Amino acid sequence: MIAQRLSARRLVDMLGDWRGSGHSYVELADSIWLLVRDGGVPLGTALPAERQLAETLAVSRTTVSAAYQRLREQGLAQSKQGSGTVVRAQRRQAGAPESADDAEIDLSAACPSPWHGLEGLANAAVARQPELFREIGFDTIGRQSLRERIAARYTERGLHTTADQIMVTLGAQHAVFLIARTLLRRGDRTLIESPSYPHAREALTATGALVAELPVWQNARAGERAEASAYNAASILDIARRTSPRLAYLIPDHHNPTGQSMPGELRAELIATLTAQGTHIIADETTAELALGGTRMALPFAAAASQAHQQDFVITVGSLGKTVWGGLRIGWIRATPELIARLETSRRVGDLGTGSWEQLLAELALDRYDEILADRSIELTERHRVLSEQLGAHLPEWTMSPVVGGACTWVDLGGPASTRLSRDAAQLGVWLPPGSRFGSPGVFERFARVPFTAEPAVLTEAVARLRLAWNSGVGSATAPHDTAGGRTAAGMFGGDALAAVI
C-alpha cells in the first residue's frame, strides 16, 4: 500500500545539504535512508521518479538510479509496478543505550533513563489496589484521584486548578494531536516555534492546517554569542500579530531543541497578543520541571497571563515521559471544563481511553514527584557536565546553547554541515538527527540537537565517534565564511513566505 507519493521538490528540501566528498549516489541513498529512520519519510512512501529527482537535484539520472538501486540492495526499498521505488524497511526502535558497549548510540530521543524507583511503584500499586484488575481498565477522561493529584500540582506551582480542568491522555504527543484535531480545520492558520519539536508540527499539519513559524532562535553570525540568538521579542510579537492563528504551539520552559526558556516579560505580552485574536495556545510543559543544578518550582505558562480571562485560552500539556519513564504513557491536558468536555467527545472517535494500571502508577509517582525531580536533577546535571566537557575537549569549534534545564542542548556547528554530519555519524553507529528536522527544510543546517540523557560513558563514546565523523571530512568541508546556515526561519507557512499568505 502506498502511504504517499513524495514530490522531487519536497524530497530535495528535506535532504538539505546532503553532498559530501564521497560518491554522490552513496551519499544520496544514505541521506534518503536517514529521512526514513527519522520518520520524515514514512514507510510505504513512493519516492520521486528518477528523471524528476535528477533534474531537481541537478545531478545525472545515473546518480539517482544508482542511489535507488543501493536502497533496493540493502532491503530498504523495493520497486513496484506502476508505483516506482517504494520505501519498505522497518524503522529501528528508539531508546537510549544503557552502556557504551552497544553497537549503536541513539541520540535521536531526548528521553531520560527510567527512574530507579519504578519497580517499587509497581509493587506498591499491586498491594494498594488489587481490585483494580477487576475493573474495565480504561476511561477517556482519567481517574478522579489522578486528575485531582495533577490539579493539585498545578495549584502548588502557582496556577489554581481543579480536577474538572484535567484530562488524562496517552502521553503528551497524544494530547497535542487530540487538541489539534478538535480545534483545527483544513486551511486554519497555526503557529509553531522555529525550531521546535517535529512531532508537534506533524500533529498540526495532519489536520490540513497552515503552519507559520515563530523564530525563537536566530541563526547566529560567526563569532556571535549563542545567548544573543534566542527570543527576539519584537520579532516574535510582530509575527504573532500578523499571523492571527487559530492555534499556537509553544514550549516556554527548557525548550526542545534549544534548551532555552522564554523570558517572563515576553510571556505576558505574547499571551495578550495571541488571546486578543482568539488564539488558543498549547503550552507544552513536559520538560518544565527538569532543572539542572537543583530543583526549582516552575510557574506554569498560563499563570503569566495578565488578565484572568486570558488563561482560558491557554491549554497546558504535561507528561511523565521525561520525568519518570518514557514507557509510562501518561500525559494530561489542562483546559477549561468546557473544552475538556469537547476533547473527550472528540477522543472517543480515535481511542477508548487511558489504562487504569498506568494511571495508578502515575498517581503514586506524583505522590513522590519532588523526590523524583530531585533525583532527575542530579542525574541530568552530571550528564550535562560530561557532555559539555567532552564537546569542549574534542570538538571545541562547536558551541552549545546555554541551558539550565530540560534534556538537550542546541549545538552550533559553525557552518551548514548538519545533514552530512548526521549521515557520516550513522556510519559510525551514532544516530543524530540533522538540525533541519526541527524546522522548515533548509533551515538550521548549521545546528544539531544533542541530548544529555544517556549514561556518561555513552555520551563520552558518542562524542568520540562524532569527532571521527567530523574530522573525516564534514568539518573541513564546512565553509568558514558561511553565516546563515540555511534560509531564515522568520514566519513561514509550509515553506512559503508569510507575505504570500497574509
Coordinates of C-alpha atoms in Angstrom, one line a residue:
M1 CA 0.0 0.0 0.0
I2 CA 1.3 3.4 -0.9
A3 CA 1.3 5.8 2.1
Q4 CA 2.1 8.8 0.0
R5 CA 3.9 10.0 -3.1
L6 CA 6.8 12.3 -2.4
S7 CA 7.5 15.0 -4.9
A8 CA 11.0 15.7 -6.1
R9 CA 10.9 19.3 -4.8
R10 CA 9.8 18.1 -1.4
L11 CA 12.5 15.4 -1.1
V12 CA 15.2 17.9 -2.2
D13 CA 14.0 20.3 0.5
M14 CA 14.1 17.6 3.1
L15 CA 17.5 16.3 2.1
G16 CA 19.2 19.7 2.9
D17 CA 22.9 20.0 2.2
W18 CA 23.5 16.3 1.5
R19 CA 26.5 16.4 -0.7
G20 CA 29.9 15.5 0.7
S21 CA 33.2 14.5 -0.7
G22 CA 32.4 10.9 -1.4
H23 CA 30.4 9.1 -4.1
S24 CA 27.3 11.1 -4.8
Y25 CA 25.0 8.1 -5.3
V26 CA 26.1 6.6 -1.9
E27 CA 25.6 9.9 -0.1
L28 CA 22.1 10.4 -1.8
A29 CA 21.0 6.9 -0.8
D30 CA 22.2 7.2 2.8
S31 CA 20.6 10.6 3.1
I32 CA 17.3 9.3 2.0
W33 CA 17.5 6.4 4.4
L34 CA 18.3 8.8 7.3
L35 CA 15.0 10.6 6.5
V36 CA 13.2 7.2 6.7
R37 CA 14.8 6.3 10.0
D38 CA 13.9 9.7 11.4
G39 CA 10.3 9.3 10.4
G40 CA 10.4 12.2 7.9
V41 CA 9.6 9.8 5.1
P42 CA 7.0 7.2 6.2
L43 CA 7.1 3.6 5.3
G44 CA 5.3 2.8 2.1
T45 CA 6.2 6.2 0.6
A46 CA 6.8 6.2 -3.2
L47 CA 10.0 8.1 -4.0
P48 CA 10.1 10.6 -6.9
A49 CA 10.7 9.3 -10.4
E50 CA 14.3 9.1 -11.2
R51 CA 14.3 11.7 -14.0
Q52 CA 12.3 14.2 -12.0
L53 CA 14.6 13.8 -9.0
A54 CA 17.8 14.1 -11.1
E55 CA 16.6 17.3 -12.7
T56 CA 15.6 18.8 -9.4
L57 CA 18.9 17.8 -7.7
A58 CA 20.9 18.9 -10.8
V59 CA 22.7 15.5 -11.0
S60 CA 22.8 12.9 -13.6
R61 CA 20.0 10.3 -13.8
T62 CA 22.7 7.7 -13.4
T63 CA 23.4 9.0 -9.9
V64 CA 19.7 8.7 -8.9
S65 CA 19.4 5.3 -10.5
A66 CA 22.4 4.0 -8.6
A67 CA 21.1 5.5 -5.3
Y68 CA 17.8 3.8 -5.7
Q69 CA 19.5 0.6 -6.6
R70 CA 21.6 0.8 -3.4
L71 CA 18.4 1.3 -1.4
R72 CA 16.9 -1.8 -3.0
E73 CA 20.1 -3.9 -2.5
Q74 CA 20.1 -3.0 1.2
G75 CA 16.5 -4.1 1.5
L76 CA 15.4 -0.5 2.3
A77 CA 13.2 -0.1 -0.8
Q78 CA 11.5 -2.1 -3.5
S79 CA 10.2 -1.4 -7.0
K80 CA 6.5 -1.9 -7.6
Q81 CA 4.9 -2.0 -11.0
G82 CA 3.1 1.3 -11.5
S83 CA 4.4 2.8 -8.3
G84 CA 8.1 3.2 -8.8
T85 CA 10.6 2.8 -5.9
V86 CA 8.8 2.5 -2.5
V87 CA 10.3 2.7 1.0
R88 CA 9.7 -0.6 2.8
A89 CA 12.3 -1.1 5.6
Q90 CA 11.3 -1.2 9.2
R91 CA 12.4 1.7 11.5
R92 CA 14.5 0.8 14.5
Q93 CA 13.1 1.2 17.9
A94 CA 14.2 4.4 19.6
G95 CA 15.7 4.5 23.0
A96 CA 19.0 5.5 24.7
P97 CA 21.5 2.6 25.2
E98 CA 22.5 1.6 28.7
S99 CA 26.2 1.3 28.0
A100 CA 28.9 2.3 25.6
D101 CA 29.4 -1.3 24.5
D102 CA 26.1 -1.2 22.5
A103 CA 26.7 -1.3 18.7
E104 CA 24.7 1.9 18.2
I105 CA 24.3 5.0 20.2
D106 CA 20.9 6.7 19.7
L107 CA 20.9 10.4 20.2
S108 CA 17.6 10.9 18.4
A109 CA 15.4 10.7 21.5
A110 CA 15.9 13.2 24.3
C111 CA 14.4 10.9 26.9
P112 CA 16.0 10.3 30.3
S113 CA 16.6 6.8 31.7
P114 CA 13.7 5.2 33.6
W115 CA 13.5 6.4 37.2
H116 CA 15.2 3.9 39.5
G117 CA 12.1 3.5 41.8
L118 CA 9.7 2.2 39.1
E119 CA 9.7 -1.3 40.4
G120 CA 8.8 -0.1 43.9
L121 CA 5.9 1.9 42.5
A122 CA 4.6 -1.1 40.6
N123 CA 4.8 -3.3 43.7
A124 CA 3.0 -0.6 45.8
A125 CA 0.3 -0.3 43.1
V126 CA -0.5 -4.0 43.3
A127 CA -0.5 -4.1 47.1
R128 CA -2.6 -0.9 47.4
Q129 CA -5.4 -1.6 44.9
P130 CA -5.6 -5.2 43.8
E131 CA -9.3 -4.6 42.9
L132 CA -8.1 -2.5 40.0
F133 CA -7.7 -5.7 38.0
R134 CA -11.4 -6.4 38.3
E135 CA -12.4 -3.1 36.7
I136 CA -12.9 -2.4 33.0
G137 CA -9.4 -1.0 33.0
F138 CA -9.6 2.2 30.9
D139 CA -11.5 5.5 30.5
T140 CA -11.5 8.6 28.3
I141 CA -11.2 11.3 31.0
G142 CA -9.0 9.9 33.7
R143 CA -9.4 8.5 37.2
Q144 CA -10.7 11.1 39.5
S145 CA -7.9 10.6 42.0
L146 CA -5.2 11.1 39.4
R147 CA -6.9 14.2 38.0
E148 CA -7.1 15.6 41.5
R149 CA -3.4 15.0 42.0
I150 CA -2.4 16.6 38.7
A151 CA -4.6 19.6 39.5
A152 CA -3.0 19.9 43.0
R153 CA 0.4 20.0 41.4
Y154 CA -0.6 23.0 39.2
T155 CA -2.0 24.7 42.3
E156 CA 1.3 24.1 44.1
R157 CA 3.1 25.7 41.2
G158 CA 1.0 28.8 41.3
L159 CA -1.9 28.1 39.0
H160 CA -5.2 27.3 40.7
T161 CA -6.6 24.2 39.1
T162 CA -9.5 21.8 39.7
A163 CA -10.0 18.2 38.6
D164 CA -12.6 19.1 36.1
Q165 CA -10.0 21.1 34.2
I166 CA -7.8 17.9 33.6
M167 CA -8.0 15.1 31.1
V168 CA -5.5 12.2 31.3
T169 CA -4.1 11.2 27.9
L170 CA -1.7 8.7 26.4
G171 CA 1.3 10.9 26.7
A172 CA 2.0 14.5 25.6
Q173 CA 2.0 13.7 21.8
H174 CA -1.4 12.2 22.0
A175 CA -2.6 15.3 23.9
V176 CA -1.2 17.7 21.2
F177 CA -2.7 15.7 18.4
L178 CA -6.1 15.5 20.1
I179 CA -6.2 19.2 20.7
A180 CA -5.2 19.9 17.1
R181 CA -7.8 17.5 15.7
T182 CA -10.5 19.1 17.9
L183 CA -9.8 22.8 17.3
L184 CA -8.5 22.9 13.8
R185 CA -10.0 22.6 10.3
R186 CA -8.3 22.4 6.9
G187 CA -6.8 25.8 6.0
D188 CA -6.8 27.2 9.5
R189 CA -3.7 29.1 10.4
T190 CA -1.4 27.8 13.2
L191 CA 1.8 29.0 14.7
I192 CA 4.8 27.0 16.0
E193 CA 8.2 28.0 17.3
S194 CA 11.1 27.5 15.0
P195 CA 13.0 25.4 15.7
S196 CA 10.6 23.1 17.6
Y197 CA 9.6 19.6 18.4
P198 CA 9.0 18.0 15.0
H199 CA 6.1 15.7 16.0
A200 CA 4.1 18.7 17.2
R201 CA 4.4 20.2 13.7
E202 CA 3.2 16.9 12.3
A203 CA 0.2 17.0 14.6
L204 CA -0.7 20.4 13.2
T205 CA -0.2 19.7 9.5
A206 CA -2.1 16.4 9.8
T207 CA -5.3 18.4 10.2
G208 CA -4.6 20.3 7.0
A209 CA -3.8 23.5 8.8
L210 CA -1.3 26.0 7.5
V211 CA 1.8 26.3 9.8
A212 CA 3.6 29.6 10.3
E213 CA 6.9 29.8 12.2
L214 CA 7.7 31.9 15.2
P215 CA 11.5 32.3 15.3
V216 CA 12.7 31.7 18.9
W217 CA 16.3 31.2 17.7
Q218 CA 18.1 33.3 15.1
N219 CA 20.9 31.8 13.1
A220 CA 23.9 33.5 14.8
R221 CA 26.6 35.1 12.7
A222 CA 30.2 34.0 13.0
G223 CA 31.7 35.0 16.4
E224 CA 28.3 35.9 17.9
R225 CA 27.5 34.6 21.3
A226 CA 24.7 32.0 21.3
E227 CA 22.8 33.8 24.0
A228 CA 22.2 36.7 21.7
S229 CA 20.3 34.4 19.3
A230 CA 17.3 33.4 21.4
Y231 CA 13.9 35.1 21.8
N232 CA 13.8 38.4 19.8
A233 CA 10.7 39.7 21.5
A234 CA 9.9 42.4 18.9
S235 CA 10.1 39.9 16.0
I236 CA 8.0 37.3 17.9
L237 CA 5.3 39.7 18.8
D238 CA 5.1 41.2 15.3
I239 CA 4.7 37.7 13.7
A240 CA 2.1 36.7 16.3
R241 CA 0.1 39.8 15.4
R242 CA 0.4 39.4 11.6
T243 CA -0.4 35.7 11.6
S244 CA -3.7 35.7 13.6
P245 CA -3.5 31.9 14.1
R246 CA -6.3 29.8 15.4
L247 CA -3.9 27.7 17.4
A248 CA -0.3 28.2 18.6
Y249 CA 2.1 25.6 19.9
L250 CA 4.8 26.8 22.4
I251 CA 7.4 25.1 24.6
P252 CA 8.1 28.0 27.0
D253 CA 10.3 26.2 29.5
H254 CA 13.5 24.3 28.7
H255 CA 12.6 24.5 25.0
N256 CA 13.1 21.5 22.7
P257 CA 15.5 21.6 21.0
T258 CA 17.3 24.8 22.1
G259 CA 17.1 24.3 25.9
Q260 CA 16.1 28.0 26.4
S261 CA 13.3 29.4 28.4
M262 CA 11.0 32.2 27.4
P263 CA 11.7 35.5 29.3
G264 CA 8.9 36.3 31.8
E265 CA 8.0 39.7 30.3
L266 CA 7.6 38.2 26.9
R267 CA 5.2 35.5 28.2
A268 CA 2.6 38.0 29.3
E269 CA 2.9 40.0 26.1
L270 CA 2.7 37.0 23.9
I271 CA -0.3 35.6 25.7
A272 CA -2.1 39.0 25.5
T273 CA -1.2 39.4 21.8
L274 CA -2.5 35.9 20.8
T275 CA -5.5 35.7 23.0
A276 CA -6.7 39.1 21.8
Q277 CA -7.1 37.5 18.4
G278 CA -9.0 34.5 19.8
T279 CA -6.0 32.2 19.5
H280 CA -5.8 29.1 21.7
I281 CA -2.2 28.4 22.9
I282 CA -0.8 25.0 23.6
A283 CA 1.8 25.3 26.3
D284 CA 3.9 22.1 26.2
E285 CA 5.4 21.8 29.7
T286 CA 6.7 18.2 29.5
T287 CA 10.2 19.5 30.3
A288 CA 9.3 22.4 32.5
E289 CA 10.3 20.8 35.8
L290 CA 13.5 19.2 34.6
A291 CA 16.0 21.6 36.2
L292 CA 19.8 21.5 36.3
G293 CA 21.7 22.3 39.5
G294 CA 18.8 21.5 41.8
T295 CA 15.0 21.5 41.6
R296 CA 13.1 24.7 41.1
M297 CA 9.3 25.2 41.1
A298 CA 8.4 26.3 37.6
L299 CA 5.5 28.8 37.3
P300 CA 3.1 27.5 34.7
F301 CA 2.9 29.5 31.5
A302 CA -0.8 30.2 31.9
A303 CA 0.0 31.9 35.2
A304 CA 1.8 34.7 33.3
A305 CA -1.5 35.9 31.8
S306 CA -2.1 39.5 32.9
Q307 CA -5.9 39.0 32.9
A308 CA -7.9 36.1 34.3
H309 CA -9.9 35.5 31.1
Q310 CA -6.7 35.1 29.0
Q311 CA -5.9 31.9 31.0
D312 CA -9.0 30.3 29.4
F313 CA -7.2 30.3 26.0
V314 CA -4.0 28.6 27.3
I315 CA -4.2 24.8 27.1
T316 CA -1.4 23.2 29.1
V317 CA 0.1 19.8 28.2
G318 CA 2.1 17.8 30.6
S319 CA 3.6 14.3 30.8
L320 CA 5.5 11.8 33.0
G321 CA 7.5 10.6 29.9
K322 CA 10.5 12.9 30.6
T323 CA 10.5 12.9 34.4
V324 CA 9.6 9.3 35.3
W325 CA 9.8 7.0 32.3
G326 CA 9.2 7.2 28.6
G327 CA 7.3 3.9 28.8
L328 CA 4.7 5.3 31.2
R329 CA 2.4 6.6 28.6
I330 CA 0.6 9.1 30.9
G331 CA 0.1 12.7 29.9
W332 CA -2.6 15.3 30.5
I333 CA -4.3 18.4 29.3
R334 CA -5.3 21.3 31.5
A335 CA -8.0 23.5 30.0
T336 CA -11.4 24.9 30.8
P337 CA -14.1 22.3 31.8
E338 CA -16.0 23.2 28.6
L339 CA -13.0 22.4 26.4
I340 CA -12.2 19.3 28.3
A341 CA -15.7 18.1 27.5
R342 CA -15.2 18.8 23.8
L343 CA -11.9 17.0 23.8
E344 CA -13.4 13.9 25.5
T345 CA -16.1 13.8 22.8
S346 CA -13.5 14.1 20.1
R347 CA -11.3 11.5 21.7
R348 CA -14.0 8.8 21.6
V349 CA -13.6 8.7 17.8
G350 CA -9.9 7.8 18.0
D351 CA -9.2 5.7 21.1
L352 CA -11.0 4.2 24.1
G353 CA -9.0 5.9 26.8
T354 CA -6.1 5.5 29.1
G355 CA -5.3 2.3 31.1
S356 CA -6.2 2.3 34.8
W357 CA -2.9 0.5 35.7
E358 CA -0.8 3.2 34.2
Q359 CA -2.9 5.8 35.8
L360 CA -2.4 4.2 39.2
L361 CA 1.4 4.2 38.7
A362 CA 1.2 7.8 37.7
E363 CA -0.7 8.7 40.8
L364 CA 1.9 7.0 43.0
A365 CA 4.7 8.7 41.1
L366 CA 3.1 12.1 41.6
D367 CA 3.0 11.4 45.4
R368 CA 6.8 11.2 45.2
Y369 CA 7.3 13.7 42.5
D370 CA 9.6 16.1 44.4
E371 CA 11.9 13.1 45.2
I372 CA 11.8 12.0 41.5
L373 CA 12.6 15.5 40.3
A374 CA 15.5 15.8 42.7
D375 CA 16.9 12.5 41.5
R376 CA 16.4 13.6 37.9
S377 CA 18.2 16.9 38.5
I378 CA 21.2 15.2 39.9
E379 CA 21.4 12.8 37.0
L380 CA 20.9 15.3 34.3
T381 CA 23.2 17.8 35.8
E382 CA 26.0 15.3 35.8
R383 CA 25.3 14.2 32.3
H384 CA 25.2 17.7 31.0
R385 CA 28.6 18.3 32.6
V386 CA 30.0 15.3 30.9
L387 CA 28.7 16.3 27.5
S388 CA 30.0 19.9 28.0
E389 CA 33.4 18.7 28.9
Q390 CA 33.6 16.1 26.1
L391 CA 32.5 18.6 23.4
G392 CA 34.8 21.3 24.8
A393 CA 37.8 18.9 24.7
H394 CA 37.2 17.1 21.4
L395 CA 35.0 19.5 19.3
P396 CA 35.9 22.9 20.6
E397 CA 34.7 24.6 17.3
W398 CA 31.1 23.6 18.3
T399 CA 29.1 25.9 20.6
M400 CA 26.4 24.6 23.0
S401 CA 23.4 26.7 23.8
P402 CA 23.4 27.6 27.5
V403 CA 20.8 25.6 29.3
V404 CA 19.5 25.5 32.9
G405 CA 17.1 22.6 32.4
G406 CA 15.5 20.2 30.1
A407 CA 17.1 17.3 28.3
C408 CA 19.0 18.7 25.3
T409 CA 21.2 21.4 24.0
W410 CA 21.3 23.1 20.6
V411 CA 24.8 22.9 19.2
D412 CA 26.1 25.4 16.6
L413 CA 28.4 23.5 14.3
G414 CA 29.8 26.7 12.8
G415 CA 28.5 26.0 9.3
P416 CA 25.8 24.2 7.3
A417 CA 27.0 20.6 7.9
S418 CA 24.2 19.0 9.9
T419 CA 22.9 16.6 7.3
R420 CA 26.4 15.5 6.3
L421 CA 27.4 15.0 9.9
S422 CA 24.2 13.0 10.6
R423 CA 24.9 10.7 7.6
D424 CA 28.6 10.2 8.4
A425 CA 27.9 9.7 12.1
A426 CA 25.4 7.0 11.2
Q427 CA 28.2 5.1 9.5
L428 CA 30.0 5.1 12.9
G429 CA 26.9 3.9 14.8
V430 CA 25.6 7.2 16.1
W431 CA 22.1 8.3 15.3
L432 CA 21.9 12.1 15.4
P433 CA 19.1 13.8 13.5
P434 CA 20.1 16.8 11.5
G435 CA 19.1 20.3 12.7
S436 CA 16.8 20.7 9.7
R437 CA 14.5 18.1 11.2
F438 CA 13.4 20.8 13.8
G439 CA 12.4 23.5 11.3
S440 CA 11.4 24.0 7.7
P441 CA 13.5 22.3 5.1
G442 CA 16.8 24.2 4.5
V443 CA 16.7 25.9 7.9
F444 CA 19.1 25.0 10.8
E445 CA 21.6 23.1 8.7
R446 CA 24.1 24.7 11.0
F447 CA 22.8 23.1 14.2
A448 CA 22.3 19.7 15.8
R449 CA 20.2 18.8 18.8
V450 CA 22.3 16.8 21.3
P451 CA 20.5 15.3 24.3
F452 CA 22.4 14.7 27.6
T453 CA 20.2 11.9 28.8
A454 CA 22.4 8.9 28.1
E455 CA 24.9 7.4 30.6
P456 CA 28.1 9.3 31.0
A457 CA 30.1 6.5 29.3
V458 CA 27.7 6.5 26.4
L459 CA 28.0 10.3 26.0
T460 CA 31.8 10.1 26.1
E461 CA 31.8 7.4 23.4
A462 CA 29.2 9.3 21.3
V463 CA 31.4 12.4 21.3
A464 CA 34.4 10.4 20.3
R465 CA 32.5 9.0 17.3
L466 CA 31.1 12.4 16.4
R467 CA 34.7 13.7 16.4
L468 CA 35.7 11.0 14.0
A469 CA 32.8 11.8 11.7
W470 CA 33.5 15.5 11.9
N471 CA 37.3 15.1 11.2
S472 CA 36.7 12.6 8.4
G473 CA 35.7 15.5 6.1
V474 CA 32.5 17.1 7.4
G475 CA 34.3 19.7 9.4
S476 CA 36.9 20.6 6.8
A477 CA 34.2 20.9 4.2
T478 CA 32.3 23.5 6.3
A479 CA 32.8 26.9 4.8
P480 CA 34.1 29.2 7.4
H481 CA 32.5 32.2 5.7
D482 CA 29.0 30.8 5.9
T483 CA 27.0 32.8 8.4
A484 CA 23.3 31.9 7.7
G485 CA 23.3 28.2 7.9
G486 CA 20.4 28.0 5.5
R487 CA 17.3 30.1 4.9
T488 CA 16.0 32.4 7.6
A489 CA 13.2 30.9 9.8
A490 CA 11.1 34.0 10.2
G491 CA 7.5 33.3 9.7
M492 CA 6.8 30.7 7.1
F493 CA 3.7 28.8 6.0
G494 CA 4.6 25.3 4.9
G495 CA 7.9 26.6 3.5
D496 CA 6.3 29.6 1.7
A497 CA 6.9 33.2 2.7
L498 CA 4.4 34.6 5.2
A499 CA 3.7 37.5 3.0
A500 CA 2.4 35.2 0.3
V501 CA -0.4 34.0 2.6
I502 CA -1.4 37.1 4.5

